[in-house]
């Protein structure tokens, strides 16, 4: 059965598929997606990585659904991703592989997501994406004048099911509410006439 097409919301990830997010804002994108997906959430990161999601900083409703897996080594990490994608009641699997995925590994993860009807999000490093991924996002924070929210610049630069896009949004970080912010355009002055 083919995956359902995403809704009109540009940030809705196609279910039962694996997606990728890169850039300095990739973890914010993951938390945004975690707040939007119902059910248990699995976050997989290598055991030696010191940076972990902190419960007080998570969006509302995410902390009590979050399960953190810390495998030792890349082979165990890929095994954890594949097995949790196959687990049908899981709402979203977020994983942080440290090495680039081969096409074979990426395809195995897509098949696991289809089998479990689970959505996956891989937080990748620059140049470490897989050709098998459904979508690939480049995520970066932007400077903001408001102290209670953060501007994000999210670019969809690979999309097997549609067109690419580029958005700036204002997301508070504690709920799923967001506002799209239009970029300031260039102001064109009339050309001076020659005398």
mmCIF file of C-alpha atoms in Angstrom:
data_model
loop_
_atom_site.group_PDB
_atom_site.id
_atom_site.type_symbol
_atom_site.label_atom_id
_atom_site.label_comp_id
_atom_site.label_asym_id
_atom_site.label_seq_id
_atom_site.Cartn_x
_atom_site.Cartn_y
_atom_site.Cartn_z
ATOM 1 C CA UNK A 1 0.000 0.000 0.000
ATOM 2 C CA UNK A 2 1.551 3.389 -0.973
ATOM 3 C CA UNK A 3 2.045 6.002 1.756
ATOM 4 C CA UNK A 4 -0.588 8.676 2.191
ATOM 5 C CA UNK A 5 0.232 12.038 0.607
ATOM 6 C CA UNK A 6 1.055 14.834 3.035
ATOM 7 C CA UNK A 7 -1.615 17.349 3.955
ATOM 8 C CA UNK A 8 -1.514 20.968 2.776
ATOM 9 C CA UNK A 9 0.636 21.909 5.790
ATOM 10 C CA UNK A 10 4.149 22.037 4.314
ATOM 11 C CA UNK A 11 5.690 20.546 7.481
ATOM 12 C CA UNK A 12 3.561 17.395 7.585
ATOM 13 C CA UNK A 13 5.821 14.405 7.067
ATOM 14 C CA UNK A 14 4.496 11.652 4.831
ATOM 15 C CA UNK A 15 3.612 8.755 7.186
ATOM 16 C CA UNK A 16 5.241 5.331 6.991
ATOM 17 C CA UNK A 17 8.343 6.838 5.407
ATOM 18 C CA UNK A 18 11.784 7.944 6.593
ATOM 19 C CA UNK A 19 12.760 11.602 6.295
ATOM 20 C CA UNK A 20 15.998 13.488 6.998
ATOM 21 C CA UNK A 21 16.835 16.822 8.607
ATOM 22 C CA UNK A 22 20.243 18.450 8.622
ATOM 23 C CA UNK A 23 21.748 21.759 9.683
ATOM 24 C CA UNK A 24 22.164 23.480 13.050
ATOM 25 C CA UNK A 25 18.393 23.546 13.613
ATOM 26 C CA UNK A 26 17.777 19.839 12.973
ATOM 27 C CA UNK A 27 16.985 19.048 16.623
ATOM 28 C CA UNK A 28 14.442 21.902 16.783
ATOM 29 C CA UNK A 29 12.807 20.441 13.665
ATOM 30 C CA UNK A 30 12.742 17.029 15.372
ATOM 31 C CA UNK A 31 11.076 18.471 18.488
ATOM 32 C CA UNK A 32 8.560 20.289 16.295
ATOM 33 C CA UNK A 33 7.720 16.982 14.607
ATOM 34 C CA UNK A 34 7.616 15.129 17.944
ATOM 35 C CA UNK A 35 4.983 17.556 19.226
ATOM 36 C CA UNK A 36 2.885 16.928 16.089
ATOM 37 C CA UNK A 37 2.976 13.110 16.135
ATOM 38 C CA UNK A 38 0.680 11.275 18.574
ATOM 39 C CA UNK A 39 1.746 8.136 20.382
ATOM 40 C CA UNK A 40 5.066 6.934 21.743
ATOM 41 C CA UNK A 41 8.188 8.750 20.563
ATOM 42 C CA UNK A 42 11.559 7.026 20.233
ATOM 43 C CA UNK A 43 14.797 9.044 20.113
ATOM 44 C CA UNK A 44 17.905 7.020 19.236
ATOM 45 C CA UNK A 45 21.377 8.454 19.717
ATOM 46 C CA UNK A 46 24.744 6.788 20.256
ATOM 47 C CA UNK A 47 25.722 6.047 23.867
ATOM 48 C CA UNK A 48 28.817 8.267 23.760
ATOM 49 C CA UNK A 49 26.963 11.412 22.564
ATOM 50 C CA UNK A 50 26.789 13.850 25.506
ATOM 51 C CA UNK A 51 23.939 16.020 24.168
ATOM 52 C CA UNK A 52 20.551 14.574 25.137
ATOM 53 C CA UNK A 53 17.037 16.010 24.976
ATOM 54 C CA UNK A 54 16.333 17.625 28.357
ATOM 55 C CA UNK A 55 12.808 17.067 29.715
ATOM 56 C CA UNK A 56 12.210 20.654 30.941
ATOM 57 C CA UNK A 57 13.034 22.060 27.483
ATOM 58 C CA UNK A 58 10.709 19.793 25.502
ATOM 59 C CA UNK A 59 7.393 20.931 23.992
ATOM 60 C CA UNK A 60 4.243 20.196 26.000
ATOM 61 C CA UNK A 61 3.234 16.535 25.942
ATOM 62 C CA UNK A 62 6.520 15.255 24.491
ATOM 63 C CA UNK A 63 8.487 14.364 27.645
ATOM 64 C CA UNK A 64 6.015 11.801 28.975
ATOM 65 C CA UNK A 65 5.890 10.008 25.594
ATOM 66 C CA UNK A 66 9.628 10.071 24.863
ATOM 67 C CA UNK A 67 11.769 6.926 25.095
ATOM 68 C CA UNK A 68 15.513 7.390 24.697
ATOM 69 C CA UNK A 69 17.630 4.545 23.279
ATOM 70 C CA UNK A 70 21.431 4.753 23.500
ATOM 71 C CA UNK A 71 23.026 1.914 21.493
ATOM 72 C CA UNK A 72 26.759 1.319 21.447
ATOM 73 C CA UNK A 73 28.156 1.483 17.927
ATOM 74 C CA UNK A 74 26.709 2.326 14.525
ATOM 75 C CA UNK A 75 25.569 -1.235 13.719
ATOM 76 C CA UNK A 76 23.486 -1.398 16.898
ATOM 77 C CA UNK A 77 22.137 2.093 16.192
ATOM 78 C CA UNK A 78 20.923 1.058 12.728
ATOM 79 C CA UNK A 79 19.404 -2.117 14.206
ATOM 80 C CA UNK A 80 17.530 -0.019 16.805
ATOM 81 C CA UNK A 81 16.208 2.317 14.110
ATOM 82 C CA UNK A 82 14.990 -0.566 11.948
ATOM 83 C CA UNK A 83 13.318 -2.419 14.810
ATOM 84 C CA UNK A 84 11.555 0.640 16.250
ATOM 85 C CA UNK A 85 10.297 1.619 12.779
ATOM 86 C CA UNK A 86 8.706 -1.844 12.564
ATOM 87 C CA UNK A 87 6.940 -1.337 15.935
ATOM 88 C CA UNK A 88 3.402 -0.383 14.882
ATOM 89 C CA UNK A 89 2.279 1.627 17.928
ATOM 90 C CA UNK A 90 5.234 4.060 17.683
ATOM 91 C CA UNK A 91 4.275 7.549 16.506
ATOM 92 C CA UNK A 92 7.696 8.837 15.458
ATOM 93 C CA UNK A 93 11.253 7.499 15.476
ATOM 94 C CA UNK A 94 13.982 10.141 15.650
ATOM 95 C CA UNK A 95 17.548 8.921 15.189
ATOM 96 C CA UNK A 96 20.984 10.485 14.933
ATOM 97 C CA UNK A 97 23.287 8.268 12.862
ATOM 98 C CA UNK A 98 26.902 9.377 12.909
ATOM 99 C CA UNK A 99 27.955 7.984 9.535
ATOM 100 C CA UNK A 100 26.441 8.402 6.059
ATOM 101 C CA UNK A 101 23.837 5.769 5.209
ATOM 102 C CA UNK A 102 24.338 3.565 2.185
ATOM 103 C CA UNK A 103 21.504 3.187 -0.298
ATOM 104 C CA UNK A 104 20.963 -0.361 1.024
ATOM 105 C CA UNK A 105 20.703 0.812 4.650
ATOM 106 C CA UNK A 106 18.378 3.657 3.654
ATOM 107 C CA UNK A 107 16.147 1.289 1.700
ATOM 108 C CA UNK A 108 16.007 -1.170 4.631
ATOM 109 C CA UNK A 109 14.804 1.659 6.873
ATOM 110 C CA UNK A 110 12.140 2.662 4.335
ATOM 111 C CA UNK A 111 10.881 -0.931 4.205
ATOM 112 C CA UNK A 112 10.796 -1.085 8.016
ATOM 113 C CA UNK A 113 8.801 2.175 8.168
ATOM 114 C CA UNK A 114 6.308 0.813 5.635
ATOM 115 C CA UNK A 115 5.972 -2.468 7.556
ATOM 116 C CA UNK A 116 5.326 -0.748 10.887
ATOM 117 C CA UNK A 117 3.385 2.217 9.407
ATOM 118 C CA UNK A 118 5.785 4.375 11.448
ATOM 119 C CA UNK A 119 7.318 7.704 10.469
ATOM 120 C CA UNK A 120 11.074 8.103 10.844
ATOM 121 C CA UNK A 121 13.228 11.222 11.034
ATOM 122 C CA UNK A 122 17.002 10.927 10.753
ATOM 123 C CA UNK A 123 19.041 13.876 12.017
ATOM 124 C CA UNK A 124 21.978 13.825 9.653
ATOM 125 C CA UNK A 125 25.288 15.611 9.371
ATOM 126 C CA UNK A 126 26.212 17.550 6.255
ATOM 127 C CA UNK A 127 26.586 15.261 3.252
ATOM 128 C CA UNK A 128 25.421 12.177 5.160
ATOM 129 C CA UNK A 129 21.978 11.700 3.619
ATOM 130 C CA UNK A 130 20.646 8.606 1.886
ATOM 131 C CA UNK A 131 19.211 8.544 -1.627
ATOM 132 C CA UNK A 132 16.367 6.397 -0.277
ATOM 133 C CA UNK A 133 14.963 9.175 1.939
ATOM 134 C CA UNK A 134 11.473 10.526 1.231
ATOM 135 C CA UNK A 135 12.315 14.151 2.091
ATOM 136 C CA UNK A 136 15.430 16.010 3.200
ATOM 137 C CA UNK A 137 15.229 19.252 5.174
ATOM 138 C CA UNK A 138 17.916 21.838 5.874
ATOM 139 C CA UNK A 139 17.108 23.561 9.173
ATOM 140 C CA UNK A 140 18.719 26.679 10.604
ATOM 141 C CA UNK A 141 17.834 29.080 13.416
ATOM 142 C CA UNK A 142 17.428 32.757 12.532
ATOM 143 C CA UNK A 143 17.944 35.874 14.597
ATOM 144 C CA UNK A 144 14.738 37.137 16.194
ATOM 145 C CA UNK A 145 13.700 40.272 18.078
ATOM 146 C CA UNK A 146 11.072 38.492 20.162
ATOM 147 C CA UNK A 147 12.335 36.892 23.391
ATOM 148 C CA UNK A 148 9.573 34.256 23.696
ATOM 149 C CA UNK A 149 9.922 32.540 20.330
ATOM 150 C CA UNK A 150 12.482 31.557 17.746
ATOM 151 C CA UNK A 151 12.605 32.136 14.027
ATOM 152 C CA UNK A 152 13.551 29.120 11.954
ATOM 153 C CA UNK A 153 14.519 28.825 8.320
ATOM 154 C CA UNK A 154 13.513 25.405 6.981
ATOM 155 C CA UNK A 155 14.285 24.376 3.428
ATOM 156 C CA UNK A 156 12.874 21.258 1.813
ATOM 157 C CA UNK A 157 15.618 20.448 -0.680
ATOM 158 C CA UNK A 158 14.624 16.863 -1.563
ATOM 159 C CA UNK A 159 11.053 15.654 -1.935
ATOM 160 C CA UNK A 160 10.105 12.426 -3.707
ATOM 161 C CA UNK A 161 6.391 13.218 -3.451
ATOM 162 C CA UNK A 162 6.191 16.831 -4.569
ATOM 163 C CA UNK A 163 7.954 20.134 -4.885
ATOM 164 C CA UNK A 164 10.702 21.633 -2.790
ATOM 165 C CA UNK A 165 10.164 24.720 -0.652
ATOM 166 C CA UNK A 166 11.690 27.350 1.557
ATOM 167 C CA UNK A 167 10.002 28.739 4.699
ATOM 168 C CA UNK A 168 10.728 31.064 7.578
ATOM 169 C CA UNK A 169 8.536 30.370 10.579
ATOM 170 C CA UNK A 170 8.115 31.656 14.081
ATOM 171 C CA UNK A 171 7.679 28.755 16.512
ATOM 172 C CA UNK A 172 7.294 29.237 20.247
ATOM 173 C CA UNK A 173 8.691 25.792 21.028
ATOM 174 C CA UNK A 174 6.127 24.691 23.610
ATOM 175 C CA UNK A 175 3.226 23.789 21.323
ATOM 176 C CA UNK A 176 2.573 22.855 17.714
ATOM 177 C CA UNK A 177 1.406 26.389 16.831
ATOM 178 C CA UNK A 178 3.576 28.282 14.387
ATOM 179 C CA UNK A 179 3.375 31.341 12.149
ATOM 180 C CA UNK A 180 4.884 31.569 8.706
ATOM 181 C CA UNK A 181 6.863 34.769 8.336
ATOM 182 C CA UNK A 182 7.366 36.282 4.940
ATOM 183 C CA UNK A 183 10.860 37.434 4.110
ATOM 184 C CA UNK A 184 11.396 41.107 3.561
ATOM 185 C CA UNK A 185 11.584 41.738 -0.139
ATOM 186 C CA UNK A 186 13.887 44.108 -1.923
ATOM 187 C CA UNK A 187 12.472 47.538 -2.389
ATOM 188 C CA UNK A 188 12.810 48.630 -5.976
ATOM 189 C CA UNK A 189 13.078 52.348 -6.587
ATOM 190 C CA UNK A 190 12.120 53.818 -9.920
ATOM 191 C CA UNK A 191 15.115 54.286 -12.163
ATOM 192 C CA UNK A 192 16.406 57.828 -12.241
ATOM 193 C CA UNK A 193 15.792 59.586 -15.507
ATOM 194 C CA UNK A 194 18.744 60.884 -17.463
ATOM 195 C CA UNK A 195 18.977 64.694 -17.840
#
